[in-house]
CSV table of N, CA and C in Angstrom, one decimal:
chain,number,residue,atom,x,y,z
A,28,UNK,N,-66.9,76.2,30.0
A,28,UNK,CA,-67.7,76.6,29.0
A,28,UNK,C,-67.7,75.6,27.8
A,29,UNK,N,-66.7,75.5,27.7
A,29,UNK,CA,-66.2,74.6,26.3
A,29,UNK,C,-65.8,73.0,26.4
A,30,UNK,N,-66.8,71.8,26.1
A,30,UNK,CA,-66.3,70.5,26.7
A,30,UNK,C,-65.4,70.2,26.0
A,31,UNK,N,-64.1,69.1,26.5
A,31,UNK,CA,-63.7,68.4,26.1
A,31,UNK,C,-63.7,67.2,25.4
A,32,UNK,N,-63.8,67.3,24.0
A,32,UNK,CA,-64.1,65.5,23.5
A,32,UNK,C,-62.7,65.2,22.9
A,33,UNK,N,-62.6,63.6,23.2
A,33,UNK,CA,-61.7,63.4,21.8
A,33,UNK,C,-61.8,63.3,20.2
A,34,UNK,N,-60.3,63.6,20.2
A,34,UNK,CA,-60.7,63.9,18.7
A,34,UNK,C,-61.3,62.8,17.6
A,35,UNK,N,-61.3,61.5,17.8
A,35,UNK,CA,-62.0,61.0,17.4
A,35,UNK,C,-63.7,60.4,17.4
A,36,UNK,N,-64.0,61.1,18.2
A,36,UNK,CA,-65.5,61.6,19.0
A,36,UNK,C,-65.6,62.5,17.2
A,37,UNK,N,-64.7,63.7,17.7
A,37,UNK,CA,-65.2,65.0,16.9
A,37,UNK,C,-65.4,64.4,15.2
A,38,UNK,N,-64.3,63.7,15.1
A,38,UNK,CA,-64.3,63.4,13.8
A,38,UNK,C,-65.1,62.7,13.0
A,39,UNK,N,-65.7,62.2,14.4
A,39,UNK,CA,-67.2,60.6,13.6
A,39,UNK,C,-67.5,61.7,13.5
A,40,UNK,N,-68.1,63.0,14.5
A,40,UNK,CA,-69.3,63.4,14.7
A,40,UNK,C,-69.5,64.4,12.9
A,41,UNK,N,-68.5,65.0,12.9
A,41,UNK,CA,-67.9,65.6,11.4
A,41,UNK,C,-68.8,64.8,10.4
A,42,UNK,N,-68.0,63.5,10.6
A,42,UNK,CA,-68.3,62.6,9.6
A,42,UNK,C,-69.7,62.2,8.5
A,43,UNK,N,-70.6,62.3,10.4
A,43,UNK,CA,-71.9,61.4,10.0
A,43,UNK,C,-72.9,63.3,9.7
A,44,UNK,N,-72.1,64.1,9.7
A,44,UNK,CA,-73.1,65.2,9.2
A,44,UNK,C,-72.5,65.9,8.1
A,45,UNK,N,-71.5,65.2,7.3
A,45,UNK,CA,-71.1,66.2,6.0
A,45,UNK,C,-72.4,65.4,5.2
A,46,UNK,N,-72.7,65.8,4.5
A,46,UNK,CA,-73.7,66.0,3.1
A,46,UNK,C,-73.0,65.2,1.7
A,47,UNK,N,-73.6,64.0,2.1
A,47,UNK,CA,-73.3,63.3,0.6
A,47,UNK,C,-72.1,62.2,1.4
A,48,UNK,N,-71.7,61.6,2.7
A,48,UNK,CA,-71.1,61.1,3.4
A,48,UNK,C,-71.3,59.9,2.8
A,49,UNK,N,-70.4,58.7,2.3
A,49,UNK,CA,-70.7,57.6,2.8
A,49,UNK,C,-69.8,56.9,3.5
A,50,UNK,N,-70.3,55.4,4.2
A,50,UNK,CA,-68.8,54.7,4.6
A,50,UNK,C,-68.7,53.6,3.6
A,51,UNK,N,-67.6,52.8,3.6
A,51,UNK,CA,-67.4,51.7,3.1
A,51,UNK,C,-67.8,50.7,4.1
A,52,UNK,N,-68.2,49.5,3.6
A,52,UNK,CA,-68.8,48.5,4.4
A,52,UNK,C,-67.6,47.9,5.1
A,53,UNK,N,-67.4,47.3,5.9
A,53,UNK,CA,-65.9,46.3,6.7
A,53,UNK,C,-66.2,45.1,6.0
A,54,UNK,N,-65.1,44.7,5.3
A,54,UNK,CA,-64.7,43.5,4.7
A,54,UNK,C,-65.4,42.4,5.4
A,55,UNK,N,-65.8,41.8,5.0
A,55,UNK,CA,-66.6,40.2,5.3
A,55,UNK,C,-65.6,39.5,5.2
A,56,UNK,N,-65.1,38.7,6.2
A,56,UNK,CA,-64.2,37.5,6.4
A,56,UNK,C,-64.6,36.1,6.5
A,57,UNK,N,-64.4,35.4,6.1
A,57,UNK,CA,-65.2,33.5,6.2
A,57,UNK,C,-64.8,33.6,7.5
A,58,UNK,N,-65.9,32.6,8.3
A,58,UNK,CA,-65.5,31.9,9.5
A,58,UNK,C,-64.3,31.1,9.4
A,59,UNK,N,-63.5,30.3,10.6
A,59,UNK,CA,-62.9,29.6,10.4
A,59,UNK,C,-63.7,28.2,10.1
A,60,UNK,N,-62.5,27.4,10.0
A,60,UNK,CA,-63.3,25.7,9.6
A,60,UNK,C,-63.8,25.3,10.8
A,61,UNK,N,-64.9,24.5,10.7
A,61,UNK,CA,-65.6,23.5,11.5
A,61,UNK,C,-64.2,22.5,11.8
A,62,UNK,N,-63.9,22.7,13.2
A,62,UNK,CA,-63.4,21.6,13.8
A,62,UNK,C,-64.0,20.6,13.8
A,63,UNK,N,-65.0,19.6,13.8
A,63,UNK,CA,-65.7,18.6,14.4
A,63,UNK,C,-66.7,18.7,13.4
A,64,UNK,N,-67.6,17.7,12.5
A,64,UNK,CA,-68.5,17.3,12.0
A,64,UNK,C,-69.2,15.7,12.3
A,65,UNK,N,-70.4,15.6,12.2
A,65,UNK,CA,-71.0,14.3,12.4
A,65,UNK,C,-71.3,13.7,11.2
A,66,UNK,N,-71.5,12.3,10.1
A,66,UNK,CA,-71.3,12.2,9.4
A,66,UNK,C,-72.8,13.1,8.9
A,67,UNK,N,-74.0,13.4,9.7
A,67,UNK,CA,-74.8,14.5,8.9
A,67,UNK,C,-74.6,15.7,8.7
A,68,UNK,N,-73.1,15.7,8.5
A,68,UNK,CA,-72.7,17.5,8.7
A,68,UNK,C,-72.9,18.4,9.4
A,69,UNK,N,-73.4,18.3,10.7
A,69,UNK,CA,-73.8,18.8,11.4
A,69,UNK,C,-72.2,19.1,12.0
A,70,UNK,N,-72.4,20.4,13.4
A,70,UNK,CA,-70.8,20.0,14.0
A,70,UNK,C,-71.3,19.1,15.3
A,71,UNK,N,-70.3,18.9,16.4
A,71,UNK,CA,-70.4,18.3,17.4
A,71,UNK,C,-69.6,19.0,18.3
A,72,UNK,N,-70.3,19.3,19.7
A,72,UNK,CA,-70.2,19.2,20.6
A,72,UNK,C,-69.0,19.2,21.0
A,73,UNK,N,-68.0,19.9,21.4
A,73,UNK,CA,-66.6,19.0,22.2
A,73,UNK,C,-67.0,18.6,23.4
A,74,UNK,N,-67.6,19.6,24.2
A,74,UNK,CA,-68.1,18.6,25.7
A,74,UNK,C,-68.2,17.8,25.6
A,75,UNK,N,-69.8,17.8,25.0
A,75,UNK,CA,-71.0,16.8,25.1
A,75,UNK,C,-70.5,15.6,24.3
A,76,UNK,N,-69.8,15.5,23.4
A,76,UNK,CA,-70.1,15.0,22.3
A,76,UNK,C,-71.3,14.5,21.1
A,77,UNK,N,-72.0,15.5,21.1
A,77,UNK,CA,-73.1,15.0,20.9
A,77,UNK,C,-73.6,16.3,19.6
A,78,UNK,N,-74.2,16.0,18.4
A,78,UNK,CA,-74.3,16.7,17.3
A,78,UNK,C,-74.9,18.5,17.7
A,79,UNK,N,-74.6,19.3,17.5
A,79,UNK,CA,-75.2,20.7,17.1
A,79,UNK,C,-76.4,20.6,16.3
A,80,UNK,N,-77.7,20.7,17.2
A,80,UNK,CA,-79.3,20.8,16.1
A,80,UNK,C,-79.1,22.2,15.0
A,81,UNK,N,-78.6,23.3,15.3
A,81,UNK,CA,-79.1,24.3,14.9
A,81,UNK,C,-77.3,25.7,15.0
A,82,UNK,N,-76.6,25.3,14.4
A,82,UNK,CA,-75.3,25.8,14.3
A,82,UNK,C,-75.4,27.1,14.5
A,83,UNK,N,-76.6,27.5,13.5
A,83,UNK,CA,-76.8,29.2,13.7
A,83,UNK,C,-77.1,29.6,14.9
A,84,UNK,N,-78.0,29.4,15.5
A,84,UNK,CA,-78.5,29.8,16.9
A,84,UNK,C,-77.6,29.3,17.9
A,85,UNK,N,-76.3,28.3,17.8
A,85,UNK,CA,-75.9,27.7,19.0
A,85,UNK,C,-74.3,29.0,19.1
A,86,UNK,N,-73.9,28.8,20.4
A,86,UNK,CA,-72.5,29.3,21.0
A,86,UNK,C,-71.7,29.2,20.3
A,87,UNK,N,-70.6,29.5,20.0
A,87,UNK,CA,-69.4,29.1,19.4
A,87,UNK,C,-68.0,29.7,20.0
A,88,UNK,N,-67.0,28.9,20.0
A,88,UNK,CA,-65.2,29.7,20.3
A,88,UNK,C,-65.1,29.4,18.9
A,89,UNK,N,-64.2,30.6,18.7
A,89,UNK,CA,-63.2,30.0,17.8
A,89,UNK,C,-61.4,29.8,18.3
A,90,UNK,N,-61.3,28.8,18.5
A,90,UNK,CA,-59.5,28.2,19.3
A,90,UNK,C,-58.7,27.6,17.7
A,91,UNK,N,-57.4,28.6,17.9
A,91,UNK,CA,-56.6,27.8,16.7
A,91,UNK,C,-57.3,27.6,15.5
A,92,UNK,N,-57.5,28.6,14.5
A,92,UNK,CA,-57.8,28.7,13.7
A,92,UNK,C,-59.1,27.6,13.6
A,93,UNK,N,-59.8,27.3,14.3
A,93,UNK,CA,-61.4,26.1,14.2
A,93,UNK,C,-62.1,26.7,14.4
A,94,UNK,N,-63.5,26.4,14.4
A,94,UNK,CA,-64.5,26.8,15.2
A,94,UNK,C,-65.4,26.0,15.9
A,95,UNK,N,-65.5,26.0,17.4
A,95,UNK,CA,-66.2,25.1,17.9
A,95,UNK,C,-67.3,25.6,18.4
A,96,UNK,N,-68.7,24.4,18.1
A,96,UNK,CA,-69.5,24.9,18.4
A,96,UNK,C,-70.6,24.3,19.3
A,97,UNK,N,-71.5,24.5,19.9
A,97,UNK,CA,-71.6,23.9,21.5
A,97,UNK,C,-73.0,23.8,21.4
A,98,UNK,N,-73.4,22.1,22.0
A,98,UNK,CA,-74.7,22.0,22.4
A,98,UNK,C,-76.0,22.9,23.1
A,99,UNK,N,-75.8,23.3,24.0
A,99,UNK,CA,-76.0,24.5,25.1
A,99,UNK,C,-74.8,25.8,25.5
A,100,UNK,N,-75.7,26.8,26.0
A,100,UNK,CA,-75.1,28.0,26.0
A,100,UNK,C,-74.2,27.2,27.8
A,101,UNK,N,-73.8,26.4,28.4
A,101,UNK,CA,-73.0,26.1,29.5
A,101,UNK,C,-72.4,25.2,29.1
A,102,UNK,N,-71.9,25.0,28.3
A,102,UNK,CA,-70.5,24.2,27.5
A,102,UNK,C,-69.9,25.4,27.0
A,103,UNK,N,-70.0,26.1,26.8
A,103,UNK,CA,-69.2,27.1,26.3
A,103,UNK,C,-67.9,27.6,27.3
A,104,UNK,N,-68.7,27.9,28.5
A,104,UNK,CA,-67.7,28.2,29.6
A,104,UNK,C,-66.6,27.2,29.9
A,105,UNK,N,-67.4,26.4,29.9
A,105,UNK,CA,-66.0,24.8,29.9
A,105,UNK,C,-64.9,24.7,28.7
A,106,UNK,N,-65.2,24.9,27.9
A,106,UNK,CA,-64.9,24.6,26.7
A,106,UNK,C,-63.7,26.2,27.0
A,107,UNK,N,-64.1,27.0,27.0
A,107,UNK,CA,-63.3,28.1,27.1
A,107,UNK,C,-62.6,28.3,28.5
A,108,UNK,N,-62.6,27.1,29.5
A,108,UNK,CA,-61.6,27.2,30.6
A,108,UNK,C,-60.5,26.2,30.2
A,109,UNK,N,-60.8,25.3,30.1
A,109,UNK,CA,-59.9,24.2,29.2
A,109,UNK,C,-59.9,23.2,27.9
A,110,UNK,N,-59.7,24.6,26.7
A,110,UNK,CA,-59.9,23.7,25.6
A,110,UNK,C,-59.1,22.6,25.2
A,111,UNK,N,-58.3,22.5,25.6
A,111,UNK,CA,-57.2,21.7,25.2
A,111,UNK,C,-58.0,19.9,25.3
A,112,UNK,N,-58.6,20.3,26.6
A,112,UNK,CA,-58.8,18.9,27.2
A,112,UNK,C,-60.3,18.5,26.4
A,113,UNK,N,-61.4,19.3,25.9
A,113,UNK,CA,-62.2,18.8,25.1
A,113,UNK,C,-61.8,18.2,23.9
A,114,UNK,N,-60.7,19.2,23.2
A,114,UNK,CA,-60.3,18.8,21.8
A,114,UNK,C,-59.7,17.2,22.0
A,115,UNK,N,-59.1,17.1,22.6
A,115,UNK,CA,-58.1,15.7,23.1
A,115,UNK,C,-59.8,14.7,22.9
A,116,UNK,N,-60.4,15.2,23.9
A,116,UNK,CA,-61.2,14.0,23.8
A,116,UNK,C,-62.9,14.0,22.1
A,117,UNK,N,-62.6,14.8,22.1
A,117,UNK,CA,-63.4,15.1,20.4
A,117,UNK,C,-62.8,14.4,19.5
A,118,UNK,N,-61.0,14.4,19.3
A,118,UNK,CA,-60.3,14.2,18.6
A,118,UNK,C,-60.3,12.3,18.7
A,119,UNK,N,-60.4,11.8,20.1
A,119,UNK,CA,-59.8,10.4,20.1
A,119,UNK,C,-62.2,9.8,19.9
A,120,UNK,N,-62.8,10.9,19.9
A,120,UNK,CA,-64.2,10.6,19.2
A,120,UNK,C,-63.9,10.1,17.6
A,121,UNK,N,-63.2,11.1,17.0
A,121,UNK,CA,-63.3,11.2,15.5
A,121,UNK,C,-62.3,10.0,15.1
A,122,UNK,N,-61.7,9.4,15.5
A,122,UNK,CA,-60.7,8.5,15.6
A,122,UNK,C,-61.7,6.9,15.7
A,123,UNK,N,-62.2,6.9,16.9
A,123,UNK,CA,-63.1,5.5,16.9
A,123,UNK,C,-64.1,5.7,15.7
A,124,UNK,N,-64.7,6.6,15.0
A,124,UNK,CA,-65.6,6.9,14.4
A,124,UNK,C,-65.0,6.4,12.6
A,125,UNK,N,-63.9,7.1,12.8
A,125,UNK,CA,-63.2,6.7,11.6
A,125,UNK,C,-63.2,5.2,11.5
A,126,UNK,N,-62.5,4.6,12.1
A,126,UNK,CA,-62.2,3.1,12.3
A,126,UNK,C,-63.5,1.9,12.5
A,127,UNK,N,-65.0,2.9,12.8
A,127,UNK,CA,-65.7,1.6,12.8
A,127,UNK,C,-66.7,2.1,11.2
A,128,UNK,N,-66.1,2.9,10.9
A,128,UNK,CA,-66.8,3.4,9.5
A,128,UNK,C,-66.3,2.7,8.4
A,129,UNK,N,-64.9,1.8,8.8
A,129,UNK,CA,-63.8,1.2,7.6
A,129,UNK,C,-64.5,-0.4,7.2
């Protein structure tokens, strides 16, 4: 006769029909930092190596406090089976880049 819900079922359901209800919004957190920039501030690629046109609309991980963010939506899966091994080679990117910028 009588369903079983849980009690926190019951409680939203309470919730969203008392009269004069409101919620508080969830705290807004900053992203983490951009791992990787091109000197047009753009980020880059850890696969590809190759600049992000459009940061908003592209993929992103976030690994270790960074955020990386990806050419195409099929660098992402790479990038998230072995990050270790893009960063290594991003990192020895940002290194020659440094040095022919001096």
């Amino acid at each position: 006769m009588f369903r079983r819900f849980p009690v926190s079922v019951l409680l939203v359901g309470a919730m969203l029909t008392l009269p004069g209800a409101t919620f508080a919004a969830m705290p807004q957190t900053e992203p983490p930092p951009l791992a990787a920039t091109a000197p047009s501030g753009k980020p880059i690629c850890p696969v590809m190596l190759d600049e992000v046109e459009d940061p908003s609309d592209a993929a992103y991980s976030d690994y270790r406090g960074k955020r990386y963010y990806f050419c195409c939506p099929a660098c992402k899966p790479k990038f998230d089976k072995n990050p270790r091994r893009y960063i290594r080679a991003l990192e020895a990117r940002q290194r020659r880049m440094g040095k022919t910028r001096s």
